[in-house]
């Protein structure tokens, strides 16, 4: 599959990943951008957003990608399954499963209609359930729950 991978963010494995990319000759198709505070300028160019987290709450980066209509491939951890319904508004994969991630990327690459449909559903769910008013209601409800507990 002719895919270009853009890795945004920093981490302790970055140097190792860059060396591995050079070793396997993928350094022209794997781009390491590091930490960026202008992610919104990159999102429109993405066909998919992959979040292979091992631990996560409800990731803002994922919600931002979904709001842009980008189909998400994400690990079934933390709050992600509360947002993503696999096959409907994203694709959920098992944590640490490079095979499942690869299969999901291949599926979205080969089926543009599915990619577009998932992207539209992702955008719709974020607009409906994760807008500012909804976030305020959820935060208020959590504060009330903690105060009563």
Coordinates of C-alpha atoms in Angstrom, one line a residue:
X1 CA 0.0 0.0 0.0
X2 CA 1.5 3.4 -0.9
X3 CA 1.0 5.1 2.4
X4 CA 2.6 8.1 3.9
X5 CA 2.8 8.1 7.7
X6 CA 3.0 11.3 9.6
X7 CA 3.9 11.0 13.3
X8 CA 3.1 14.1 15.3
X9 CA 4.3 14.3 18.9
X10 CA 7.3 13.5 21.0
X11 CA 8.1 10.5 23.0
X12 CA 11.0 8.5 24.4
X13 CA 11.0 6.1 21.4
X14 CA 11.3 8.8 18.7
X15 CA 15.0 8.4 18.0
X16 CA 14.6 4.6 17.9
X17 CA 11.7 4.9 15.5
X18 CA 13.7 7.3 13.2
X19 CA 16.6 4.9 13.1
X20 CA 14.3 2.0 12.4
X21 CA 12.7 3.9 9.6
X22 CA 16.1 4.6 8.0
X23 CA 17.2 1.0 8.5
X24 CA 14.1 -0.4 6.7
X25 CA 14.2 2.3 3.9
X26 CA 10.9 3.9 4.9
X27 CA 12.4 7.2 5.9
X28 CA 10.9 8.9 2.7
X29 CA 7.4 7.7 3.6
X30 CA 7.5 8.2 7.4
X31 CA 7.6 11.8 8.5
X32 CA 8.4 12.8 12.1
X33 CA 7.0 16.2 12.8
X34 CA 7.5 16.2 16.6
X35 CA 5.4 18.3 18.9
X36 CA 3.1 20.7 17.0
X37 CA 0.7 23.3 18.2
X38 CA -0.7 23.9 14.7
X39 CA -2.3 20.4 14.2
X40 CA -5.3 22.0 12.6
X41 CA -3.2 22.9 9.6
X42 CA -2.3 19.3 9.0
X43 CA -5.6 17.4 9.7
X44 CA -7.2 18.3 6.4
X45 CA -4.5 16.3 4.5
X46 CA -5.1 13.1 6.5
X47 CA -7.1 10.2 5.1
X48 CA -7.1 8.5 8.5
X49 CA -6.0 9.2 12.1
X50 CA -4.4 6.4 14.0
X51 CA -4.2 6.5 17.8
X52 CA -2.5 3.3 19.0
X53 CA -2.6 4.2 22.7
X54 CA -2.1 1.8 25.5
X55 CA -3.7 4.1 28.0
X56 CA -6.0 7.0 27.3
X57 CA -8.9 9.1 28.7
X58 CA -11.0 10.8 26.0
X59 CA -8.3 12.1 23.7
X60 CA -8.8 15.6 22.4
X61 CA -6.6 14.9 19.4
X62 CA -8.9 12.1 18.3
X63 CA -12.0 14.3 18.8
X64 CA -10.4 17.0 16.7
X65 CA -9.7 14.6 13.9
X66 CA -13.2 13.2 14.1
X67 CA -14.6 16.8 14.0
X68 CA -12.7 17.3 10.7
X69 CA -14.4 14.2 9.3
X70 CA -11.3 12.0 9.4
X71 CA -11.9 8.3 10.1
X72 CA -10.2 7.2 13.3
X73 CA -8.4 3.9 14.0
X74 CA -7.9 3.7 17.8
X75 CA -7.1 1.3 20.5
X76 CA -9.9 -0.1 22.7
X77 CA -8.6 1.6 25.8
X78 CA -9.9 4.2 28.3
X79 CA -12.6 6.4 27.1
X80 CA -12.1 5.7 23.4
X81 CA -14.8 3.0 23.1
X82 CA -17.2 5.4 24.7
X83 CA -16.8 7.6 21.7
X84 CA -15.9 5.3 18.8
X85 CA -18.3 2.6 17.6
X86 CA -16.2 0.3 15.5
X87 CA -17.3 0.2 11.9
X88 CA -19.7 3.1 12.3
X89 CA -17.7 6.2 13.3
X90 CA -14.2 4.7 13.5
X91 CA -12.4 1.4 13.8
X92 CA -11.3 0.0 17.2
X93 CA -8.3 -2.3 17.5
X94 CA -6.8 -4.3 20.3
X95 CA -4.0 -2.5 22.1
X96 CA -0.5 -3.3 20.8
X97 CA -1.9 -5.1 17.7
X98 CA 0.1 -4.0 14.7
X99 CA -1.8 -6.6 12.6
X100 CA -5.2 -5.1 13.4
X101 CA -3.9 -1.6 12.8
X102 CA -2.5 -2.7 9.4
X103 CA -5.7 -4.4 8.5
X104 CA -7.8 -1.3 9.4
X105 CA -5.5 1.0 7.4
X106 CA -5.8 -1.4 4.4
X107 CA -9.6 -1.6 4.7
X108 CA -9.9 2.2 4.7
X109 CA -7.4 2.6 1.9
X110 CA -9.2 0.1 -0.3
X111 CA -12.7 1.3 0.4
X112 CA -13.1 5.0 -0.1
X113 CA -16.9 4.9 0.4
X114 CA -16.4 3.3 3.8
X115 CA -13.7 5.8 4.7
X116 CA -16.0 8.7 3.7
X117 CA -19.0 7.2 5.5
X118 CA -17.0 6.7 8.8
X119 CA -15.6 10.2 8.5
X120 CA -19.1 11.7 8.2
X121 CA -20.4 9.7 11.1
X122 CA -17.4 10.7 13.2
X123 CA -18.0 14.3 12.5
X124 CA -21.7 14.0 13.3
X125 CA -21.1 12.3 16.7
X126 CA -18.5 14.9 17.8
X127 CA -20.7 17.8 16.7
X128 CA -23.7 16.3 18.6
X129 CA -22.1 15.0 21.8
X130 CA -18.8 16.8 22.3
X131 CA -19.7 20.4 21.7
X132 CA -19.0 23.0 24.3
X133 CA -22.5 22.9 25.8
X134 CA -22.3 19.1 26.1
X135 CA -18.8 19.2 27.7
X136 CA -20.1 21.8 30.3
X137 CA -23.0 19.5 31.2
X138 CA -20.7 16.5 31.6
X139 CA -18.2 18.4 33.7
X140 CA -21.0 19.8 35.9
X141 CA -22.5 16.4 36.3
X142 CA -19.2 14.9 37.4
X143 CA -18.6 17.7 39.9
X144 CA -22.1 17.1 41.4
X145 CA -21.4 13.4 41.5
X146 CA -18.1 13.9 43.4
X147 CA -19.6 16.5 45.7
X148 CA -22.4 14.1 46.7
X149 CA -20.1 11.1 47.0

